[in-house]
PDB file of C-alpha atoms in Angstrom:
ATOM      1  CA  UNK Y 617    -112.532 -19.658 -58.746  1.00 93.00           C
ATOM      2  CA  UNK Y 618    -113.580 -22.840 -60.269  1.00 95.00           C
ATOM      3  CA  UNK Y 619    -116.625 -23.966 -62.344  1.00 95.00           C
ATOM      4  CA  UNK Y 620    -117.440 -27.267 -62.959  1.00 93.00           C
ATOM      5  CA  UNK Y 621    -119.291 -27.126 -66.987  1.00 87.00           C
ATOM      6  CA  UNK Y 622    -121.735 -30.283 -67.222  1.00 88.00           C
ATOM      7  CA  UNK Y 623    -123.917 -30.384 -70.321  1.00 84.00           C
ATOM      8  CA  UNK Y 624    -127.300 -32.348 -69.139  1.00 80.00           C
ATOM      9  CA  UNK Y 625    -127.624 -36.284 -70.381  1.00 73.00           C
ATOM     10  CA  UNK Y 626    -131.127 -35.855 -71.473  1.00 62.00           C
ATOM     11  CA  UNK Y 627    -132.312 -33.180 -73.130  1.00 55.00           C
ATOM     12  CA  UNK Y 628    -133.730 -32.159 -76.487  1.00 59.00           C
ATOM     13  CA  UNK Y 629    -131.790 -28.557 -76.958  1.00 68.00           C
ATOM     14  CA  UNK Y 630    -128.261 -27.536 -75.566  1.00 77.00           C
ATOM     15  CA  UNK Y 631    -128.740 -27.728 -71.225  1.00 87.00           C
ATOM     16  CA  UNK Y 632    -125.832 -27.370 -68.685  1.00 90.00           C
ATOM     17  CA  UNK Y 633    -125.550 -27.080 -65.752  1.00 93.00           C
ATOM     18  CA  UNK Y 634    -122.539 -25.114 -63.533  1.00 95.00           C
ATOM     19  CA  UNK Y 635    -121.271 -25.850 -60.362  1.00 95.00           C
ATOM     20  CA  UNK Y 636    -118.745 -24.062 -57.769  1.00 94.00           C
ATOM     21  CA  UNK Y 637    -116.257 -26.187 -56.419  1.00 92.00           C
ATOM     22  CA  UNK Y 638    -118.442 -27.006 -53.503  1.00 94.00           C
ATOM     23  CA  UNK Y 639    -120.889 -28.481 -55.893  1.00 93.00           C
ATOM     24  CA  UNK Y 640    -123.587 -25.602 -55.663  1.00 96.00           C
ATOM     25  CA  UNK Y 641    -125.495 -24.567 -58.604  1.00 95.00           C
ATOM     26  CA  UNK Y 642    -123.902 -21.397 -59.860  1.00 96.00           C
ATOM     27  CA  UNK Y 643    -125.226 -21.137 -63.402  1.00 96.00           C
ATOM     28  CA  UNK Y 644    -128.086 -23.086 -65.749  1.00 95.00           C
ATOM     29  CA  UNK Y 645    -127.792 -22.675 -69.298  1.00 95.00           C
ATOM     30  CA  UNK Y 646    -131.147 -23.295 -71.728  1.00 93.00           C
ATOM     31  CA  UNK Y 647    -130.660 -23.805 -75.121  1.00 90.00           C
ATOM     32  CA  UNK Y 648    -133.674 -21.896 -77.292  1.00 87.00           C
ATOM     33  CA  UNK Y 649    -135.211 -22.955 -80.679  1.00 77.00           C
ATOM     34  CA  UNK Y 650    -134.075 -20.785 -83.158  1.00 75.00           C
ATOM     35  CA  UNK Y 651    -131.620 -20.542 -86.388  1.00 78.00           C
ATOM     36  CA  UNK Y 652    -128.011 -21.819 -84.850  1.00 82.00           C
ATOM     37  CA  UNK Y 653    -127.226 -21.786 -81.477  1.00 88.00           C
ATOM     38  CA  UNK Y 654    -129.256 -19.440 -78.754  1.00 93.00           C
ATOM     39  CA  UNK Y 655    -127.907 -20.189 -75.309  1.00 94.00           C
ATOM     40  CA  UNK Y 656    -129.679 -18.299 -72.349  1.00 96.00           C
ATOM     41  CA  UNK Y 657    -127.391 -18.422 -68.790  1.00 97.00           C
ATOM     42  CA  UNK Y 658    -129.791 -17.875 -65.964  1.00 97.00           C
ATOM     43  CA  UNK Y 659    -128.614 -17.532 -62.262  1.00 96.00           C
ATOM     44  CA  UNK Y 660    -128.820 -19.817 -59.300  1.00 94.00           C
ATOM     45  CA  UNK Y 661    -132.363 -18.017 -58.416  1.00 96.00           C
ATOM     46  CA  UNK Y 662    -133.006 -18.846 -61.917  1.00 95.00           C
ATOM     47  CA  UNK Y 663    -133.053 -15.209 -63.434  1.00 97.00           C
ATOM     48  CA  UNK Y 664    -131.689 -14.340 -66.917  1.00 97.00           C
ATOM     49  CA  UNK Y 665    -128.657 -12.811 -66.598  1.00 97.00           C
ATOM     50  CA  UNK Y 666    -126.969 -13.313 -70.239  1.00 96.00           C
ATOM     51  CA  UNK Y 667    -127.077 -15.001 -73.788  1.00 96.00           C
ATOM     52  CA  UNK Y 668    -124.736 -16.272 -75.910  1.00 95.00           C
ATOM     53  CA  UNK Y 669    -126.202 -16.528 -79.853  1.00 95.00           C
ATOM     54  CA  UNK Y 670    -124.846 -17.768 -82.765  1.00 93.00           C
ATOM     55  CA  UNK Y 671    -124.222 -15.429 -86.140  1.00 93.00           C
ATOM     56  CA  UNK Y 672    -125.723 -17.743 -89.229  1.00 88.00           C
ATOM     57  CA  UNK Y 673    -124.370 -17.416 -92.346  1.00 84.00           C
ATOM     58  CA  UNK Y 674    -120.592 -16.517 -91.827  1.00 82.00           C
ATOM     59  CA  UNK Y 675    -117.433 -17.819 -93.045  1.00 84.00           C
ATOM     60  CA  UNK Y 676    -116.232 -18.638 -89.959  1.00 87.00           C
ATOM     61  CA  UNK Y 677    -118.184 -19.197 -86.357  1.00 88.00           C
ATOM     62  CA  UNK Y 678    -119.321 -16.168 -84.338  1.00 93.00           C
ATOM     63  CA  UNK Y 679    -121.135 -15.741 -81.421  1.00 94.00           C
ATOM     64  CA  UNK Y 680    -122.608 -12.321 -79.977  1.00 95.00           C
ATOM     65  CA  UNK Y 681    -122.569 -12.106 -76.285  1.00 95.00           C
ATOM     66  CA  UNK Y 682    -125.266 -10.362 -74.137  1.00 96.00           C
ATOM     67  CA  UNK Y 683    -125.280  -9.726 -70.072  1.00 94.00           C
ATOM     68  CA  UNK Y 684    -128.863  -9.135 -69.528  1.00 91.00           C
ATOM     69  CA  UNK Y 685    -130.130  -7.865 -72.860  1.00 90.00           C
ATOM     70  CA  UNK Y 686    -127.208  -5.753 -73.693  1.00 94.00           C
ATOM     71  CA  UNK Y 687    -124.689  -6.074 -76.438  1.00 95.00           C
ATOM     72  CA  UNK Y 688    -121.014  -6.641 -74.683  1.00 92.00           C
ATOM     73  CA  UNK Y 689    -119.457  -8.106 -77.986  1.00 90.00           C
ATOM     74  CA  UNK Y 690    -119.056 -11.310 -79.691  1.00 92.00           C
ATOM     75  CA  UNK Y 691    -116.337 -14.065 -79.697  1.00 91.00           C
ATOM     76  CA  UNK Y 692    -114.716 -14.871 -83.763  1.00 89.00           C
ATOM     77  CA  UNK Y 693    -113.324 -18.095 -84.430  1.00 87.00           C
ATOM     78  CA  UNK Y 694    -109.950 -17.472 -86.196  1.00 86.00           C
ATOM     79  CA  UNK Y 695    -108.202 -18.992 -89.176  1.00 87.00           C
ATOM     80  CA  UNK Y 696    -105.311 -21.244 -88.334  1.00 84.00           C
ATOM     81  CA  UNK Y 697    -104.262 -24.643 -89.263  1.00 83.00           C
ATOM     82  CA  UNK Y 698    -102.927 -26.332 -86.046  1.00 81.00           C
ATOM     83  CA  UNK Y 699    -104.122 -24.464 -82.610  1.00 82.00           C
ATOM     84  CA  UNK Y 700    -107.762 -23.281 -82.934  1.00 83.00           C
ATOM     85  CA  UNK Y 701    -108.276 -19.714 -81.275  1.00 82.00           C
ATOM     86  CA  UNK Y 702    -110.856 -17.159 -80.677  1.00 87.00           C
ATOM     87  CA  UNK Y 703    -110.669 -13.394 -80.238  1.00 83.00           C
ATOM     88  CA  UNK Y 704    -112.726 -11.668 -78.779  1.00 82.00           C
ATOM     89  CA  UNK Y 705    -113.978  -7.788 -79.652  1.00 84.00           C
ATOM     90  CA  UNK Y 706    -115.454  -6.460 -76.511  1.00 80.00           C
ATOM     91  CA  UNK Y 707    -112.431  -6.616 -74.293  1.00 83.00           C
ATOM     92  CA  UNK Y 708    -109.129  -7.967 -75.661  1.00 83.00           C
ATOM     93  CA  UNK Y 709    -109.137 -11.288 -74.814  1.00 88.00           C
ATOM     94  CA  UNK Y 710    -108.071 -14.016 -77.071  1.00 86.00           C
ATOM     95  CA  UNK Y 711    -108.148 -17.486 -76.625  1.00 88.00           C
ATOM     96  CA  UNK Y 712    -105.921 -20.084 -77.498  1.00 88.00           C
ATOM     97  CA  UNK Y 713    -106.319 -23.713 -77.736  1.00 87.00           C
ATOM     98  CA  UNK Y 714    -104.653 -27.261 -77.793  1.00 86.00           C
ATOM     99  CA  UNK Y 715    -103.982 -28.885 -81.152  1.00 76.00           C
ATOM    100  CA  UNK Y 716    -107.135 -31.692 -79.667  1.00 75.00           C
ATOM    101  CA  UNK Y 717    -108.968 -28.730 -78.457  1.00 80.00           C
ATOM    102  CA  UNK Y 718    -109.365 -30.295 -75.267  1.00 83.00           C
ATOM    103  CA  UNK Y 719    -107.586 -27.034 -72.930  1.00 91.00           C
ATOM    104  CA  UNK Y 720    -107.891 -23.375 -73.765  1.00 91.00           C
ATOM    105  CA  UNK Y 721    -106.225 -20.601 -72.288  1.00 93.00           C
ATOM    106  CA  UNK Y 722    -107.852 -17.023 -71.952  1.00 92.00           C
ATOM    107  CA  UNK Y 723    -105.459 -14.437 -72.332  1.00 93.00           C
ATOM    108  CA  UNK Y 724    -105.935 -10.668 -71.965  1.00 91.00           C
ATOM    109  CA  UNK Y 725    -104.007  -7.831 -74.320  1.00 86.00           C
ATOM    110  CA  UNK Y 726    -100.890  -7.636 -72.057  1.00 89.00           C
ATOM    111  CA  UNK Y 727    -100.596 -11.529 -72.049  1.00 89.00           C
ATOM    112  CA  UNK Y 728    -101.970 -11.603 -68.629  1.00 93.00           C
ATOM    113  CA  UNK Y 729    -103.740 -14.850 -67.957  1.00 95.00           C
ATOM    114  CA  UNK Y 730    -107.745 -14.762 -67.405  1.00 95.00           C
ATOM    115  CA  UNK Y 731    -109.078 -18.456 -67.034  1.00 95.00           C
ATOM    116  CA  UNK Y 732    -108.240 -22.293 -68.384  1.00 95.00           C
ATOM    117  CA  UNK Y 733    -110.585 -24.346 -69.678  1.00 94.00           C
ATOM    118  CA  UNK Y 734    -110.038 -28.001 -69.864  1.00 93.00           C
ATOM    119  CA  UNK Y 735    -111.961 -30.848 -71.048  1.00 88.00           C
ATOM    120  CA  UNK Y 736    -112.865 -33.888 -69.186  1.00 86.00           C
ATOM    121  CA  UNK Y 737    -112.355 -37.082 -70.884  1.00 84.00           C
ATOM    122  CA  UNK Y 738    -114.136 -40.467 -71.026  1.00 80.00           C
ATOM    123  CA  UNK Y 739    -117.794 -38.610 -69.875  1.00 76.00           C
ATOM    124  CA  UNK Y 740    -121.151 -39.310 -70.860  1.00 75.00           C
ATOM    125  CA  UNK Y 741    -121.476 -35.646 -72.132  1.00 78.00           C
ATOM    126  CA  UNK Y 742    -119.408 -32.404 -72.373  1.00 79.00           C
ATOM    127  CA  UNK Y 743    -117.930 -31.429 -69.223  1.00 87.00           C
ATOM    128  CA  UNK Y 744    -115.215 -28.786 -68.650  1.00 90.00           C
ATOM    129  CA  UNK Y 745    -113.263 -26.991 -65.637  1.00 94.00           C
ATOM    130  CA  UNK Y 746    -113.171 -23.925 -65.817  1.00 95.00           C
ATOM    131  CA  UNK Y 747    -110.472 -22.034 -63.555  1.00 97.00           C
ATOM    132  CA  UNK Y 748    -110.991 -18.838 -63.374  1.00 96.00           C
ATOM    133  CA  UNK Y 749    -108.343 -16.377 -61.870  1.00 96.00           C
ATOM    134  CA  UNK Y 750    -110.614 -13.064 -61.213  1.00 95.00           C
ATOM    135  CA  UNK Y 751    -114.217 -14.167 -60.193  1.00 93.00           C
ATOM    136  CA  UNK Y 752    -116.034 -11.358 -61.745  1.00 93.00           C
ATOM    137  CA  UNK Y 753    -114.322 -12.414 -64.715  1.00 94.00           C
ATOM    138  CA  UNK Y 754    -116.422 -15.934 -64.173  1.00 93.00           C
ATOM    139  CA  UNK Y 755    -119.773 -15.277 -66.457  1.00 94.00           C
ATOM    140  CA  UNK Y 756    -117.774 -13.747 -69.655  1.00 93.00           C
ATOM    141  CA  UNK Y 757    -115.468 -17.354 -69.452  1.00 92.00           C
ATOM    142  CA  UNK Y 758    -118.312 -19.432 -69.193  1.00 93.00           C
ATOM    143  CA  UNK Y 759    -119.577 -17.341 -72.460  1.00 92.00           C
ATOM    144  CA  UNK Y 760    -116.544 -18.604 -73.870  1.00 88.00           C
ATOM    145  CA  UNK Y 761    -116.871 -22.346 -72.809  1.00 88.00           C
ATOM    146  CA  UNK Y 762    -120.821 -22.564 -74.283  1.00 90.00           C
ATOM    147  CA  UNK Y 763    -119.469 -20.297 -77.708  1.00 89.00           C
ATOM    148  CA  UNK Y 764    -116.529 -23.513 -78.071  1.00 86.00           C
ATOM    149  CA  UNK Y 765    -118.873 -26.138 -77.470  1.00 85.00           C
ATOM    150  CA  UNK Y 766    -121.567 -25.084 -79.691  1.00 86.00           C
ATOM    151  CA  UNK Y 767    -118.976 -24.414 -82.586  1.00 84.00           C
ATOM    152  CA  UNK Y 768    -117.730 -28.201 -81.987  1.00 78.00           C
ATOM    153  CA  UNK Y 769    -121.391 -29.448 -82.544  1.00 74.00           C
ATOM    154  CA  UNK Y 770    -122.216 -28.004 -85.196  1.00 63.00           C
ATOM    155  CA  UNK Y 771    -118.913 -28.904 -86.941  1.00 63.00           C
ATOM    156  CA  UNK Y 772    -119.118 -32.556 -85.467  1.00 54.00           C
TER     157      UNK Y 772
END
């Protein structure tokens, strides 16, 4: 399964907008007011179906990750020097990323591989593929394509 990540040209908080390979709507992400980054994913019927929010005040970035209104877990920037990565606690994945952090790879436990990210170049705004090998595993990536952006902006 592929997505196709486009964050919107004009907007005042953090909008995207997700495609299928056939260019259908799959996903529309809203960015909310609020103290760091509060990113609700709505379907293609335009129902709230997760939300990916921003810890404040930590020593490194973390995001908790909701599917409806539950709790699944959050995604932890790591400390490393050269490769950024991410773990996450809800389900063993970890993610590992180019020294440009352009292309990520989601890994589970076993070393099995989940989805790749990469990152288009020369855009007018932030647009990623994401290829996704299972596609019920397709929401929890995209969680992990809005938690990477949003730590990017607020470093940049």
């Amino acid at each position: 399964m592929r997505l196709l990540f486009k964050q919107r040209f004009f907007s005042w908080l953090d909008s995207y907008d997700i495609y299928d390979e056939n260019g259908n709507t799959v996903y529309t992400v809203e960015g909310k007011l609020s103290w760091g980054h509060c990113l609700h994913i709505l379907d293609a019927s335009g129902q709230h179906i997760g939300t990916v929010q921003e810890v404040v005040l930590t020593f490194l970035p973390k995001f908790e990750l909701y599917i409806q209104d539950s709790y699944v877990g959050c995604i932890a920037k790591e400390f490393t020097f050269f490769k950024p990565r991410y773990k996450f606690d809800c389900n063993g994945w970890q993610v590992n990323g180019e020294f440009l952090e352009w292309d990520y790879e989601i890994i589970d436990g076993a070393g099995c591989h989940i989805a790749t990210i990469s990152k288009e170049l020369f855009r007018m705004t932030d647009t990623y593929v994401i290829d996704v090998v299972r596609p019920e595993d397709g929401l929890m990536a995209l969680m992990v394509v809005l938690a990477i952006d949003a730590e990017k902006c607020s470093r940049d």
